[in-house]
Amino acid sequence: MKRRLIFGLAAACGAAAVVLGGGWGIDQNAAPASGDDHLAGFVEQLSTGSSADVVREIEAAAAADPDDARAHALLGLGFQQLFRETAQPSYLSRARGSLEVAAELSEEDFTTQLGLAQVSATQHRFPAAELHARLALRSEPRNVAALGTLGDALLELGRYDEAFAAYDRAAAIGPSVGAYARVARARELLGRSDDALDALELAIEAGSGIGEQKAWALMRYGGILLSVGRTADANDAFRRSLALQPGFPHARAGIARVAAARGRTMEAKRIFAQLLRGTPSAEYAIELGDLYLADGDERRASRAYERARSFEQVLARNGVRTMLASARLDVDRGLRLRSALERARLAYREAPNVETEDLLAWALARNGRCGEARSWSERSLELGQGDAEMLFHRGMIERCLGRSSARRWFAAALEADPGFSARWAPLALRLSRS
Amino acid sequence: MKRVILAAVVATALAAAALAAVVSGGPASSAAADHVDAPGLTPPGGNLQLDIADVYAWRARNGKTVLAANVNGLTAPGANPVFASGAPSVAKTQAVTYWFKVDNNGDATPDVNLAVRFSKADGKGVQTMTVRRNGRVILTGNTSPGNAVRINRSGMVLGYAGLRDDPFFFDLDGFINILSPDPGKSFLGCTSPRTDFFAKRNVSAIVLELPSSLLTRPGSSKIGVWATTTTGLSQVDRMGRPAINTVFIPNNPLPPDRVSDGKASLKNTFNTSAPRNDQGNFRSEVVDTLTVLHTLNDAAGDDPADDAAKISGLADVLLPDILTFDTASSDGFLNGRRLTDDVIDAELGLVTEGAATSDCVSENDRAFRAAFPYLANPHN
């Protein structure tokens, strides 16, 4: 899963993140605004680059008429957009606050419910995201943005069949970049990488007249290419994405990952360090830490991980559920292992999906409870064949149980993605040969 | 009061286009003759590739019939959009088809189906193109990248697909501001040329030229044409005459007011439905809009007593939304639609009972080619 969902500032799967020139699209899974979202005009206005000005205007309108539900709802969306652009977590709490005021004034309003669904997803509060998406769909059953957010919430809740049905419905009603990218994500989870690439190629086509959307789809395309070891193609996709959207952080991170996969760790570290100057992303901090650790520079690695932790803490203070992220960070580092296991259990209870099953397996293994770990690992690999990291965890579990099959799992992890982690891939390589 | 109501109707019908195009200035939002015919500021399905901007049908000098349909409306110079090749669901990727539907016996159902499909683009942006007539392949070839014109031929059938200048011309801003008291905002009463909103914009065009006998039935030269886009078996968009959905199936017609009566807009219902049901589904919407538009000339002394009859007659013509065309005639709109036809002027006079007769944009910003594929080269 290669930190696809995790750490970062809110994998706002589904939030209509507009990837802006100069703004930071935080979540790789969140497509640019698309579909028959009647808020697109507002989002578009925001995306002209004057979001802060627009939000100030709405703020004044909401202050002038505190009973204006519409103004509060739009303000909530405005703060969401500012969060996407600046990655400042305080905008998340403000977004939720405004939307909750709007909901008190007009409970069934579509805009408010969609906004609450998207903020909830960004905050990793998936049951709430499902609830609000369903309320939004009650007034607009064919709304593609609401269907997408519903699918995202269901996916995180491990209800895959329902999630895929929501994605299919969204793609049928709104055959657009965002919908196709969600389909790609589903195919990827099912272990059908080639089909996922096919869906992203169609997404790139669909966004072909629109630089920003094409840039976003190309970035996702590069990510999958990299995960299947097609480094040169991935590099090409990231560079094409960056050419369309100069400064696009996810494309730059992709280029850093390509550099790391090619052993050019200096370059990779330089790019991640640069990115972290503008984007407080725990995901990038962890990858930087992994690169330092692979070099044996434990001091710098530690500092990068602590930075990731502090980013997560700020997110948590702004309503984001960070149990999974914090547990994973500690389990990987071998710190606070018992508490990390408890957090992994909580993360699983909140979002019982293949990713938390894998985390639980890994946390149990690191606590020496490898028998239990094995059954969780089996569950995590039921949906698709799993990604390299999940396969690597399984190898470690088999090894802990003293089974010779461990080597096969390490080999499988490397075959899925030879550069899946700067930190763990070298170990997997060594153990696959031992 | 009537003026206010009309302003609301017009604004609703086209505000989307205005906001989208004016605010963002970008191609994320579509607007051409059938532009912005889905709720909100997005093309049908949120995908410009599947959003039909315009449909044309005319008699070429050689006597054959030319059919053209444009997608990827409002493409900015320099952008190189392609045609859709497929639409994925989780389980499988379904084919995308661009259709010309031809009715040749007047029952508003297709008798000849021309289906155009494209492959994914290669590294140079070229797609293969396959044209089927009622299921049988009649032409294969390639799209033309950039300014190039590659004509695909098979016997008497010619086919072209690629980037072209948008042949539509219209003062959209002037229409949105049709009742503005500020001088010059509206085109009402204009005497000098006004701004073509679609100037310097490109579209992806599909142009076919074929013997009319492949479209007509024996004994009649008359056909009705409309275009659709489909993913798998689902229809995403359709269009016959210019601006029918855009103007007559508003998001918020007055009356009935779609906001206050809580019903969803019928625009997407229109896009996904079939012409043969248009009278039943949409006649009341069209009559409502025409009723408001027919008040425009009341202040000038028009006797509204005969409005109802005129409106009823117009509604008979406007629906079903099919471009009627006598393949034996070189006349233009309302006989088919030629590239040079000023369809807006033709429609304005009809639907406003003569209150507005011209938007003072009477020709395209680029000269059309004399030969196939007729549409002008794209802007770079």
PDB file of N, CA, C and O in Angstrom, chain A residues 355-382:
ATOM      1  N   GLU A 355      -5.878  -2.473   5.118  1.00  0.00           N
ATOM      2  CA  GLU A 355      -4.708  -1.744   5.586  1.00  0.00           C
ATOM      3  C   GLU A 355      -4.551  -1.849   7.103  1.00  0.00           C
ATOM      4  O   GLU A 355      -3.443  -2.060   7.615  1.00  0.00           O
ATOM      5  N   THR A 356      -5.671  -1.720   7.831  1.00  0.00           N
ATOM      6  CA  THR A 356      -5.573  -1.843   9.289  1.00  0.00           C
ATOM      7  C   THR A 356      -5.360  -3.299   9.700  1.00  0.00           C
ATOM      8  O   THR A 356      -4.736  -3.577  10.721  1.00  0.00           O
ATOM      9  N   GLU A 357      -5.874  -4.228   8.908  1.00  0.00           N
ATOM     10  CA  GLU A 357      -5.586  -5.645   9.182  1.00  0.00           C
ATOM     11  C   GLU A 357      -4.082  -5.902   9.067  1.00  0.00           C
ATOM     12  O   GLU A 357      -3.483  -6.584   9.909  1.00  0.00           O
ATOM     13  N   ASP A 358      -3.495  -5.323   8.048  1.00  0.00           N
ATOM     14  CA  ASP A 358      -2.050  -5.467   7.852  1.00  0.00           C
ATOM     15  C   ASP A 358      -1.283  -4.797   8.990  1.00  0.00           C
ATOM     16  O   ASP A 358      -0.307  -5.343   9.509  1.00  0.00           O
ATOM     17  N   LEU A 359      -1.739  -3.618   9.383  1.00  0.00           N
ATOM     18  CA  LEU A 359      -1.073  -2.909  10.487  1.00  0.00           C
ATOM     19  C   LEU A 359      -1.136  -3.741  11.769  1.00  0.00           C
ATOM     20  O   LEU A 359      -0.147  -3.876  12.502  1.00  0.00           O
ATOM     21  N   LEU A 360      -2.316  -4.306  12.026  1.00  0.00           N
ATOM     22  CA  LEU A 360      -2.490  -5.119  13.222  1.00  0.00           C
ATOM     23  C   LEU A 360      -1.558  -6.337  13.174  1.00  0.00           C
ATOM     24  O   LEU A 360      -0.920  -6.693  14.165  1.00  0.00           O
ATOM     25  N   ALA A 361      -1.482  -6.949  12.019  1.00  0.00           N
ATOM     26  CA  ALA A 361      -0.578  -8.096  11.849  1.00  0.00           C
ATOM     27  C   ALA A 361       0.862  -7.690  12.150  1.00  0.00           C
ATOM     28  O   ALA A 361       1.586  -8.367  12.894  1.00  0.00           O
ATOM     29  N   TRP A 362       1.258  -6.581  11.602  1.00  0.00           N
ATOM     30  CA  TRP A 362       2.636  -6.086  11.761  1.00  0.00           C
ATOM     31  C   TRP A 362       2.900  -5.720  13.221  1.00  0.00           C
ATOM     32  O   TRP A 362       3.953  -6.042  13.791  1.00  0.00           O
ATOM     33  N   ALA A 363       1.917  -5.072  13.884  1.00  0.00           N
ATOM     34  CA  ALA A 363       2.075  -4.682  15.281  1.00  0.00           C
ATOM     35  C   ALA A 363       2.173  -5.923  16.167  1.00  0.00           C
ATOM     36  O   ALA A 363       2.999  -5.985  17.085  1.00  0.00           O
ATOM     37  N   LEU A 364       1.348  -6.931  15.895  1.00  0.00           N
ATOM     38  CA  LEU A 364       1.400  -8.173  16.678  1.00  0.00           C
ATOM     39  C   LEU A 364       2.753  -8.846  16.491  1.00  0.00           C
ATOM     40  O   LEU A 364       3.369  -9.323  17.457  1.00  0.00           O
ATOM     41  N   ALA A 365       3.224  -8.875  15.258  1.00  0.00           N
ATOM     42  CA  ALA A 365       4.509  -9.520  14.973  1.00  0.00           C
ATOM     43  C   ALA A 365       5.637  -8.811  15.721  1.00  0.00           C
ATOM     44  O   ALA A 365       6.510  -9.461  16.314  1.00  0.00           O
ATOM     45  N   ARG A 366       5.609  -7.494  15.715  1.00  0.00           N
ATOM     46  CA  ARG A 366       6.673  -6.743  16.381  1.00  0.00           C
ATOM     47  C   ARG A 366       6.590  -6.897  17.903  1.00  0.00           C
ATOM     48  O   ARG A 366       7.550  -6.663  18.619  1.00  0.00           O
ATOM     49  N   ASN A 367       5.403  -7.301  18.397  1.00  0.00           N
ATOM     50  CA  ASN A 367       5.266  -7.610  19.815  1.00  0.00           C
ATOM     51  C   ASN A 367       5.525  -9.090  20.092  1.00  0.00           C
ATOM     52  O   ASN A 367       5.240  -9.583  21.191  1.00  0.00           O
ATOM     53  N   GLY A 368       5.982  -9.809  19.062  1.00  0.00           N
ATOM     54  CA  GLY A 368       6.330 -11.215  19.253  1.00  0.00           C
ATOM     55  C   GLY A 368       5.148 -12.152  19.192  1.00  0.00           C
ATOM     56  O   GLY A 368       5.275 -13.351  19.465  1.00  0.00           O
ATOM     57  N   ARG A 369       3.967 -11.663  18.859  1.00  0.00           N
ATOM     58  CA  ARG A 369       2.788 -12.536  18.832  1.00  0.00           C
ATOM     59  C   ARG A 369       2.514 -12.955  17.391  1.00  0.00           C
ATOM     60  O   ARG A 369       1.516 -12.570  16.764  1.00  0.00           O
ATOM     61  N   CYS A 370       3.410 -13.803  16.888  1.00  0.00           N
ATOM     62  CA  CYS A 370       3.434 -14.059  15.447  1.00  0.00           C
ATOM     63  C   CYS A 370       2.320 -14.980  14.970  1.00  0.00           C
ATOM     64  O   CYS A 370       1.892 -14.900  13.817  1.00  0.00           O
ATOM     65  N   GLY A 371       1.814 -15.857  15.842  1.00  0.00           N
ATOM     66  CA  GLY A 371       0.705 -16.730  15.451  1.00  0.00           C
ATOM     67  C   GLY A 371      -0.540 -15.911  15.143  1.00  0.00           C
ATOM     68  O   GLY A 371      -1.172 -16.056  14.076  1.00  0.00           O
ATOM     69  N   GLU A 372      -0.890 -15.029  16.085  1.00  0.00           N
ATOM     70  CA  GLU A 372      -2.036 -14.151  15.850  1.00  0.00           C
ATOM     71  C   GLU A 372      -1.790 -13.274  14.626  1.00  0.00           C
ATOM     72  O   GLU A 372      -2.690 -13.022  13.820  1.00  0.00           O
ATOM     73  N   ALA A 373      -0.544 -12.786  14.527  1.00  0.00           N
ATOM     74  CA  ALA A 373      -0.194 -11.903  13.416  1.00  0.00           C
ATOM     75  C   ALA A 373      -0.484 -12.581  12.082  1.00  0.00           C
ATOM     76  O   ALA A 373      -1.004 -11.963  11.154  1.00  0.00           O
ATOM     77  N   ARG A 374      -0.177 -13.868  12.031  1.00  0.00           N
ATOM     78  CA  ARG A 374      -0.329 -14.580  10.761  1.00  0.00           C
ATOM     79  C   ARG A 374      -1.784 -14.576  10.286  1.00  0.00           C
ATOM     80  O   ARG A 374      -2.070 -14.362   9.115  1.00  0.00           O
ATOM     81  N   SER A 375      -2.720 -14.802  11.238  1.00  0.00           N
ATOM     82  CA  SER A 375      -4.108 -14.858  10.774  1.00  0.00           C
ATOM     83  C   SER A 375      -4.590 -13.481  10.318  1.00  0.00           C
ATOM     84  O   SER A 375      -5.394 -13.375   9.386  1.00  0.00           O
ATOM     85  N   TRP A 376      -4.103 -12.420  10.955  1.00  0.00           N
ATOM     86  CA  TRP A 376      -4.472 -11.071  10.480  1.00  0.00           C
ATOM     87  C   TRP A 376      -3.852 -10.796   9.110  1.00  0.00           C
ATOM     88  O   TRP A 376      -4.472 -10.177   8.249  1.00  0.00           O
ATOM     89  N   SER A 377      -2.634 -11.270   8.920  1.00  0.00           N
ATOM     90  CA  SER A 377      -1.997 -11.076   7.623  1.00  0.00           C
ATOM     91  C   SER A 377      -2.776 -11.806   6.529  1.00  0.00           C
ATOM     92  O   SER A 377      -2.987 -11.280   5.428  1.00  0.00           O
ATOM     93  N   GLU A 378      -3.223 -13.020   6.860  1.00  0.00           N
ATOM     94  CA  GLU A 378      -4.023 -13.763   5.876  1.00  0.00           C
ATOM     95  C   GLU A 378      -5.256 -12.976   5.468  1.00  0.00           C
ATOM     96  O   GLU A 378      -5.605 -12.895   4.291  1.00  0.00           O
ATOM     97  N   ARG A 379      -5.894 -12.397   6.487  1.00  0.00           N
ATOM     98  CA  ARG A 379      -7.103 -11.606   6.176  1.00  0.00           C
ATOM     99  C   ARG A 379      -6.767 -10.413   5.288  1.00  0.00           C
ATOM    100  O   ARG A 379      -7.523 -10.066   4.384  1.00  0.00           O
ATOM    101  N   SER A 380      -5.630  -9.778   5.596  1.00  0.00           N
ATOM    102  CA  SER A 380      -5.292  -8.565   4.841  1.00  0.00           C
ATOM    103  C   SER A 380      -5.001  -8.881   3.377  1.00  0.00           C
ATOM    104  O   SER A 380      -5.088  -7.997   2.524  1.00  0.00           O
ATOM    105  N   LEU A 381      -4.665 -10.146   3.099  1.00  0.00           N
ATOM    106  CA  LEU A 381      -4.317 -10.504   1.721  1.00  0.00           C
ATOM    107  C   LEU A 381      -5.470 -11.162   0.965  1.00  0.00           C
ATOM    108  O   LEU A 381      -5.302 -11.653  -0.146  1.00  0.00           O
ATOM    109  N   GLU A 382      -6.656 -11.132   1.582  1.00  0.00           N
ATOM    110  CA  GLU A 382      -7.789 -11.799   0.942  1.00  0.00           C
ATOM    111  C   GLU A 382      -8.353 -11.028  -0.242  1.00  0.00           C
ATOM    112  O   GLU A 382      -8.809 -11.606  -1.225  1.00  0.00           O
TER     113      GLU A 382
END
